[in-house]
PDB file of C-alpha atoms in Angstrom:
ATOM      1  CA  MET A   1     111.242  43.352 115.499  1.00 69.00           C
ATOM      2  CA  SER A   2     112.061  42.359 119.161  1.00 78.00           C
ATOM      3  CA  LYS A   3     110.362  44.272 121.728  1.00 86.00           C
ATOM      4  CA  ARG A   4     113.849  45.812 122.846  1.00 86.00           C
ATOM      5  CA  GLU A   5     113.444  47.156 119.442  1.00 83.00           C
ATOM      6  CA  THR A   6     110.277  48.690 119.778  1.00 87.00           C
ATOM      7  CA  TYR A   7     110.745  50.745 123.156  1.00 91.00           C
ATOM      8  CA  GLU A   8     110.618  53.943 123.004  1.00 91.00           C
ATOM      9  CA  PRO A   9     111.423  55.854 126.143  1.00 93.00           C
ATOM     10  CA  GLY A  10     108.815  58.309 127.230  1.00 91.00           C
ATOM     11  CA  PRO A  11     109.112  62.147 127.713  1.00 95.00           C
ATOM     12  CA  ALA A  12     111.490  63.176 130.961  1.00 96.00           C
ATOM     13  CA  THR A  13     109.461  63.436 133.683  1.00 96.00           C
ATOM     14  CA  GLY A  14     109.392  63.530 137.674  1.00 96.00           C
ATOM     15  CA  ALA A  15     113.135  64.650 138.113  1.00 98.00           C
ATOM     16  CA  THR A  16     114.558  67.849 140.321  1.00 97.00           C
ATOM     17  CA  ILE A  17     117.485  68.759 141.993  1.00 97.00           C
ATOM     18  CA  GLN A  18     117.797  68.996 146.199  1.00 96.00           C
ATOM     19  CA  LYS A  19     121.222  71.514 146.556  1.00 94.00           C
ATOM     20  CA  SER A  20     122.962  70.912 149.740  1.00 90.00           C
ATOM     21  CA  GLY A  21     126.574  72.695 149.467  1.00 87.00           C
ATOM     22  CA  ASP A  22     128.210  70.887 146.709  1.00 85.00           C
ATOM     23  CA  THR A  23     126.591  68.018 146.697  1.00 89.00           C
ATOM     24  CA  TRP A  24     123.742  67.834 144.495  1.00 94.00           C
ATOM     25  CA  THR A  25     120.849  65.126 144.363  1.00 97.00           C
ATOM     26  CA  LEU A  26     118.662  63.551 141.563  1.00 98.00           C
ATOM     27  CA  VAL A  27     115.101  63.438 143.127  1.00 98.00           C
ATOM     28  CA  LEU A  28     113.180  60.753 140.587  1.00 98.00           C
ATOM     29  CA  VAL A  29     109.246  59.948 141.112  1.00 98.00           C
ATOM     30  CA  ARG A  30     107.604  57.551 138.886  1.00 97.00           C
ATOM     31  CA  ASP A  31     104.450  56.115 139.437  1.00 97.00           C
ATOM     32  CA  LEU A  32     104.383  52.234 138.575  1.00 97.00           C
ATOM     33  CA  ARG A  33     101.232  49.715 138.160  1.00 96.00           C
ATOM     34  CA  HIS A  34     102.581  47.315 140.705  1.00 97.00           C
ATOM     35  CA  PRO A  35     102.565  46.944 143.987  1.00 97.00           C
ATOM     36  CA  PRO A  36     105.154  47.806 146.370  1.00 98.00           C
ATOM     37  CA  ALA A  37     106.031  43.897 147.188  1.00 98.00           C
ATOM     38  CA  LYS A  38     107.229  43.311 143.442  1.00 97.00           C
ATOM     39  CA  VAL A  39     108.844  46.160 142.782  1.00 98.00           C
ATOM     40  CA  TRP A  40     110.639  45.322 146.305  1.00 98.00           C
ATOM     41  CA  ARG A  41     111.897  42.493 144.984  1.00 98.00           C
ATOM     42  CA  ALA A  42     112.869  44.119 141.796  1.00 98.00           C
ATOM     43  CA  LEU A  43     115.093  46.460 143.815  1.00 98.00           C
ATOM     44  CA  THR A  44     116.502  43.810 145.777  1.00 98.00           C
ATOM     45  CA  ASP A  45     117.553  40.254 144.293  1.00 98.00           C
ATOM     46  CA  PRO A  46     120.223  39.553 142.825  1.00 98.00           C
ATOM     47  CA  ALA A  47     118.637  37.640 139.562  1.00 97.00           C
ATOM     48  CA  GLU A  48     115.835  40.873 138.988  1.00 97.00           C
ATOM     49  CA  LEU A  49     118.654  43.238 139.508  1.00 98.00           C
ATOM     50  CA  ALA A  50     120.567  41.518 136.480  1.00 97.00           C
ATOM     51  CA  ALA A  51     117.834  42.597 133.983  1.00 97.00           C
ATOM     52  CA  TRP A  52     117.475  46.192 134.892  1.00 97.00           C
ATOM     53  CA  ALA A  53     120.070  47.623 136.878  1.00 97.00           C
ATOM     54  CA  PRO A  54     123.716  49.442 136.392  1.00 95.00           C
ATOM     55  CA  PHE A  55     124.919  46.673 138.435  1.00 96.00           C
ATOM     56  CA  ASP A  56     124.968  43.230 139.715  1.00 96.00           C
ATOM     57  CA  ALA A  57     124.802  42.208 143.173  1.00 98.00           C
ATOM     58  CA  ASP A  58     126.620  39.630 144.889  1.00 98.00           C
ATOM     59  CA  ARG A  59     123.487  38.938 147.397  1.00 98.00           C
ATOM     60  CA  SER A  60     120.019  39.987 147.682  1.00 98.00           C
ATOM     61  CA  LEU A  61     120.050  44.111 149.105  1.00 98.00           C
ATOM     62  CA  ALA A  62     116.552  43.118 151.332  1.00 98.00           C
ATOM     63  CA  ALA A  63     118.808  42.776 154.424  1.00 98.00           C
ATOM     64  CA  THR A  64     121.602  45.554 156.089  1.00 98.00           C
ATOM     65  CA  GLY A  65     125.380  44.765 155.471  1.00 98.00           C
ATOM     66  CA  THR A  66     127.830  45.244 152.872  1.00 98.00           C
ATOM     67  CA  ALA A  67     127.232  43.748 149.183  1.00 98.00           C
ATOM     68  CA  LYS A  68     129.788  44.119 146.364  1.00 98.00           C
ATOM     69  CA  LEU A  69     128.063  46.001 143.559  1.00 97.00           C
ATOM     70  CA  THR A  70     129.963  45.968 139.963  1.00 95.00           C
ATOM     71  CA  VAL A  71     128.940  48.086 137.135  1.00 93.00           C
ATOM     72  CA  VAL A  72     127.754  46.355 134.033  1.00 91.00           C
ATOM     73  CA  GLY A  73     129.383  47.625 130.578  1.00 81.00           C
ATOM     74  CA  ALA A  74     132.283  49.460 132.137  1.00 79.00           C
ATOM     75  CA  PRO A  75     135.393  49.259 129.870  1.00 80.00           C
ATOM     76  CA  LYS A  76     137.566  47.328 132.824  1.00 83.00           C
ATOM     77  CA  PRO A  77     135.717  45.381 135.991  1.00 80.00           C
ATOM     78  CA  GLN A  78     134.539  47.658 138.230  1.00 92.00           C
ATOM     79  CA  VAL A  79     133.245  46.262 142.175  1.00 95.00           C
ATOM     80  CA  PHE A  80     132.446  48.408 144.618  1.00 96.00           C
ATOM     81  CA  GLU A  81     131.790  47.590 148.224  1.00 97.00           C
ATOM     82  CA  SER A  82     128.503  49.102 149.110  1.00 97.00           C
ATOM     83  CA  THR A  83     126.765  49.027 152.339  1.00 98.00           C
ATOM     84  CA  ILE A  84     123.070  48.618 153.056  1.00 98.00           C
ATOM     85  CA  LYS A  85     122.511  51.340 155.270  1.00 98.00           C
ATOM     86  CA  ARG A  86     118.491  50.778 155.667  1.00 98.00           C
ATOM     87  CA  ALA A  87     116.259  47.643 154.016  1.00 98.00           C
ATOM     88  CA  GLU A  88     112.480  48.104 155.102  1.00 98.00           C
ATOM     89  CA  ALA A  89     110.489  46.214 153.182  1.00 98.00           C
ATOM     90  CA  PRO A  90     108.836  47.288 150.895  1.00 98.00           C
ATOM     91  CA  LYS A  91     108.893  50.862 151.343  1.00 97.00           C
ATOM     92  CA  LEU A  92     112.815  51.975 152.034  1.00 98.00           C
ATOM     93  CA  LEU A  93     116.052  50.883 150.816  1.00 98.00           C
ATOM     94  CA  GLU A  94     118.872  53.065 150.926  1.00 98.00           C
ATOM     95  CA  TYR A  95     122.619  51.704 150.240  1.00 98.00           C
ATOM     96  CA  THR A  96     125.891  53.665 149.060  1.00 97.00           C
ATOM     97  CA  TRP A  97     127.231  52.646 145.363  1.00 95.00           C
ATOM     98  CA  ALA A  98     130.348  53.553 143.865  1.00 91.00           C
ATOM     99  CA  GLY A  99     130.628  56.234 146.753  1.00 90.00           C
ATOM    100  CA  ALA A 100     127.208  57.540 146.316  1.00 93.00           C
ATOM    101  CA  GLU A 101     124.424  57.528 148.378  1.00 95.00           C
ATOM    102  CA  LEU A 102     121.286  55.843 146.817  1.00 97.00           C
ATOM    103  CA  ARG A 103     117.691  55.957 148.386  1.00 98.00           C
ATOM    104  CA  TRP A 104     114.402  54.471 147.100  1.00 98.00           C
ATOM    105  CA  GLU A 105     110.832  54.965 148.742  1.00 98.00           C
ATOM    106  CA  LEU A 106     108.168  52.893 147.506  1.00 98.00           C
ATOM    107  CA  GLU A 107     104.616  54.113 148.012  1.00 98.00           C
ATOM    108  CA  PRO A 108     101.363  52.009 147.318  1.00 98.00           C
ATOM    109  CA  THR A 109      99.228  54.068 145.468  1.00 97.00           C
ATOM    110  CA  SER A 110      95.803  52.876 144.404  1.00 97.00           C
ATOM    111  CA  GLY A 111      97.090  52.002 140.888  1.00 95.00           C
ATOM    112  CA  GLY A 112     100.480  50.425 142.163  1.00 97.00           C
ATOM    113  CA  THR A 113     103.646  52.236 143.511  1.00 98.00           C
ATOM    114  CA  ARG A 114     104.830  55.682 143.570  1.00 98.00           C
ATOM    115  CA  LEU A 115     108.874  54.972 143.470  1.00 98.00           C
ATOM    116  CA  THR A 116     111.125  57.935 144.546  1.00 98.00           C
ATOM    117  CA  LEU A 117     115.062  57.942 143.860  1.00 98.00           C
ATOM    118  CA  TRP A 118     117.365  60.013 145.439  1.00 98.00           C
ATOM    119  CA  HIS A 119     120.957  59.654 143.793  1.00 97.00           C
ATOM    120  CA  ALA A 120     123.862  62.000 144.899  1.00 95.00           C
ATOM    121  CA  ILE A 121     125.569  62.284 141.990  1.00 92.00           C
ATOM    122  CA  ASP A 122     127.828  64.846 140.806  1.00 89.00           C
ATOM    123  CA  ARG A 123     126.345  67.662 139.234  1.00 87.00           C
ATOM    124  CA  ASN A 124     128.241  67.673 135.544  1.00 90.00           C
ATOM    125  CA  TYR A 125     126.324  64.805 134.803  1.00 91.00           C
ATOM    126  CA  ILE A 126     122.837  64.554 136.100  1.00 94.00           C
ATOM    127  CA  ALA A 127     121.291  64.972 132.844  1.00 95.00           C
ATOM    128  CA  TRP A 128     122.985  61.716 132.055  1.00 93.00           C
ATOM    129  CA  GLY A 129     121.948  60.134 135.716  1.00 94.00           C
ATOM    130  CA  ALA A 130     118.831  61.074 134.992  1.00 96.00           C
ATOM    131  CA  ALA A 131     118.009  59.463 131.548  1.00 96.00           C
ATOM    132  CA  GLY A 132     120.164  56.289 132.593  1.00 95.00           C
ATOM    133  CA  TRP A 133     117.604  55.937 135.482  1.00 96.00           C
ATOM    134  CA  HIS A 134     114.802  56.801 133.290  1.00 96.00           C
ATOM    135  CA  LEU A 135     115.870  53.795 131.153  1.00 96.00           C
ATOM    136  CA  CYS A 136     116.337  51.735 134.207  1.00 96.00           C
ATOM    137  CA  ILE A 137     113.326  52.026 135.967  1.00 97.00           C
ATOM    138  CA  ASP A 138     111.609  51.579 132.416  1.00 96.00           C
ATOM    139  CA  VAL A 139     113.230  48.211 131.889  1.00 96.00           C
ATOM    140  CA  LEU A 140     112.361  47.601 135.700  1.00 97.00           C
ATOM    141  CA  GLU A 141     108.726  48.097 135.009  1.00 96.00           C
ATOM    142  CA  LEU A 142     108.363  46.340 131.976  1.00 96.00           C
ATOM    143  CA  LEU A 143     110.526  42.944 133.865  1.00 96.00           C
ATOM    144  CA  VAL A 144     107.694  43.060 136.635  1.00 96.00           C
ATOM    145  CA  GLY A 145     104.850  43.188 134.539  1.00 95.00           C
ATOM    146  CA  GLY A 146     106.126  40.086 133.176  1.00 95.00           C
ATOM    147  CA  ASP A 147     107.498  41.820 129.593  1.00 93.00           C
ATOM    148  CA  PRO A 148     111.407  41.843 130.121  1.00 95.00           C
ATOM    149  CA  ILE A 149     113.731  43.204 127.330  1.00 95.00           C
ATOM    150  CA  GLY A 150     117.086  43.065 129.055  1.00 93.00           C
ATOM    151  CA  ARG A 151     118.844  45.876 130.496  1.00 94.00           C
ATOM    152  CA  ILE A 152     120.006  49.090 128.705  1.00 93.00           C
ATOM    153  CA  VAL A 153     123.270  50.545 130.805  1.00 91.00           C
ATOM    154  CA  GLY A 154     126.558  51.973 129.988  1.00 86.00           C
ATOM    155  CA  ALA A 155     127.596  52.337 126.560  1.00 84.00           C
ATOM    156  CA  ASP A 156     124.457  50.600 125.540  1.00 87.00           C
ATOM    157  CA  ALA A 157     122.386  52.962 126.806  1.00 89.00           C
ATOM    158  CA  MET A 158     123.913  55.609 125.281  1.00 87.00           C
ATOM    159  CA  GLY A 159     123.662  54.581 121.961  1.00 85.00           C
ATOM    160  CA  PHE A 160     120.394  53.650 122.498  1.00 85.00           C
ATOM    161  CA  ALA A 161     117.454  55.199 120.249  1.00 80.00           C
ATOM    162  CA  GLY A 162     116.109  58.022 122.913  1.00 87.00           C
ATOM    163  CA  TRP A 163     119.097  58.478 124.750  1.00 90.00           C
ATOM    164  CA  GLN A 164     120.216  61.767 123.305  1.00 91.00           C
ATOM    165  CA  ARG A 165     116.623  62.931 123.627  1.00 94.00           C
ATOM    166  CA  LEU A 166     116.110  62.004 126.812  1.00 95.00           C
ATOM    167  CA  VAL A 167     119.566  63.768 128.181  1.00 95.00           C
ATOM    168  CA  GLY A 168     118.682  66.732 126.791  1.00 95.00           C
ATOM    169  CA  GLU A 169     115.068  66.626 127.923  1.00 96.00           C
ATOM    170  CA  TYR A 170     116.722  65.933 131.447  1.00 97.00           C
ATOM    171  CA  SER A 171     118.952  69.029 131.101  1.00 96.00           C
ATOM    172  CA  LYS A 172     116.380  71.284 129.942  1.00 96.00           C
ATOM    173  CA  LEU A 173     114.008  70.041 133.043  1.00 96.00           C
ATOM    174  CA  LEU A 174     116.736  70.245 135.349  1.00 96.00           C
ATOM    175  CA  ASP A 175     118.099  73.595 134.309  1.00 95.00           C
ATOM    176  CA  VAL A 176     121.751  71.869 133.598  1.00 94.00           C
ATOM    177  CA  ALA A 177     124.640  71.499 131.075  1.00 90.00           C
ATOM    178  CA  VAL A 178     124.084  68.604 129.332  1.00 85.00           C
ATOM    179  CA  PRO A 179     127.993  67.072 129.254  1.00 77.00           C
ATOM    180  CA  SER A 180     130.643  68.095 126.775  1.00 70.00           C
ATOM    181  CA  TRP A 181     131.388  64.175 126.082  1.00 60.00           C
ATOM    182  CA  GLN A 182     129.762  62.482 123.947  1.00 52.00           C
ATOM    183  CA  PRO A 183     129.963  58.900 123.015  1.00 48.00           C
ATOM    184  CA  MET A 184     131.911  57.948 119.833  1.00 41.00           C
ATOM    185  CA  SER A 185     129.659  55.388 117.600  1.00 40.00           C
ATOM    186  CA  GLY A 186     130.215  51.594 118.224  1.00 39.00           C
ATOM    187  CA  SER A 187     131.247  52.620 121.865  1.00 35.00           C
TER     188      SER A 187
END
């Protein structure tokens, strides 16, 4: 059995919602066992992003400016012109993606890095967003630790063992409804 087949996501944790009018922002906080410099590289290097993120980048995200971020696993190609607004290695990265604002903050801890993600997301899909980022961050941590299992995003994530459990747990944790649409098997 491969490492990917035996991977099981942990419980939903470290998630809150910040509300400002109609804008909802998912906030995820995770403690990783790796130093900020390694986590920073995974957040900014296109080759490392290709191993865990829900998009491919046409350039490094470690400098401000524009980049093209292509959604992975979408039924048809979706390429977004994104703006990297702040890139302060190895502690802060802010950019737009698919019309949303994302902010990654890395804080050194005695055991590695406290990673905080803010993602402005449609409130109807916040439980899915939390579950998806949970999987992505798990895969990022395995990658940085030298034990990559390949990214788990899009329809692949929705069909992954543990997806429905995570969505339900985040729905309860964040006190939001689970989206009514459910993926068809094999999609």
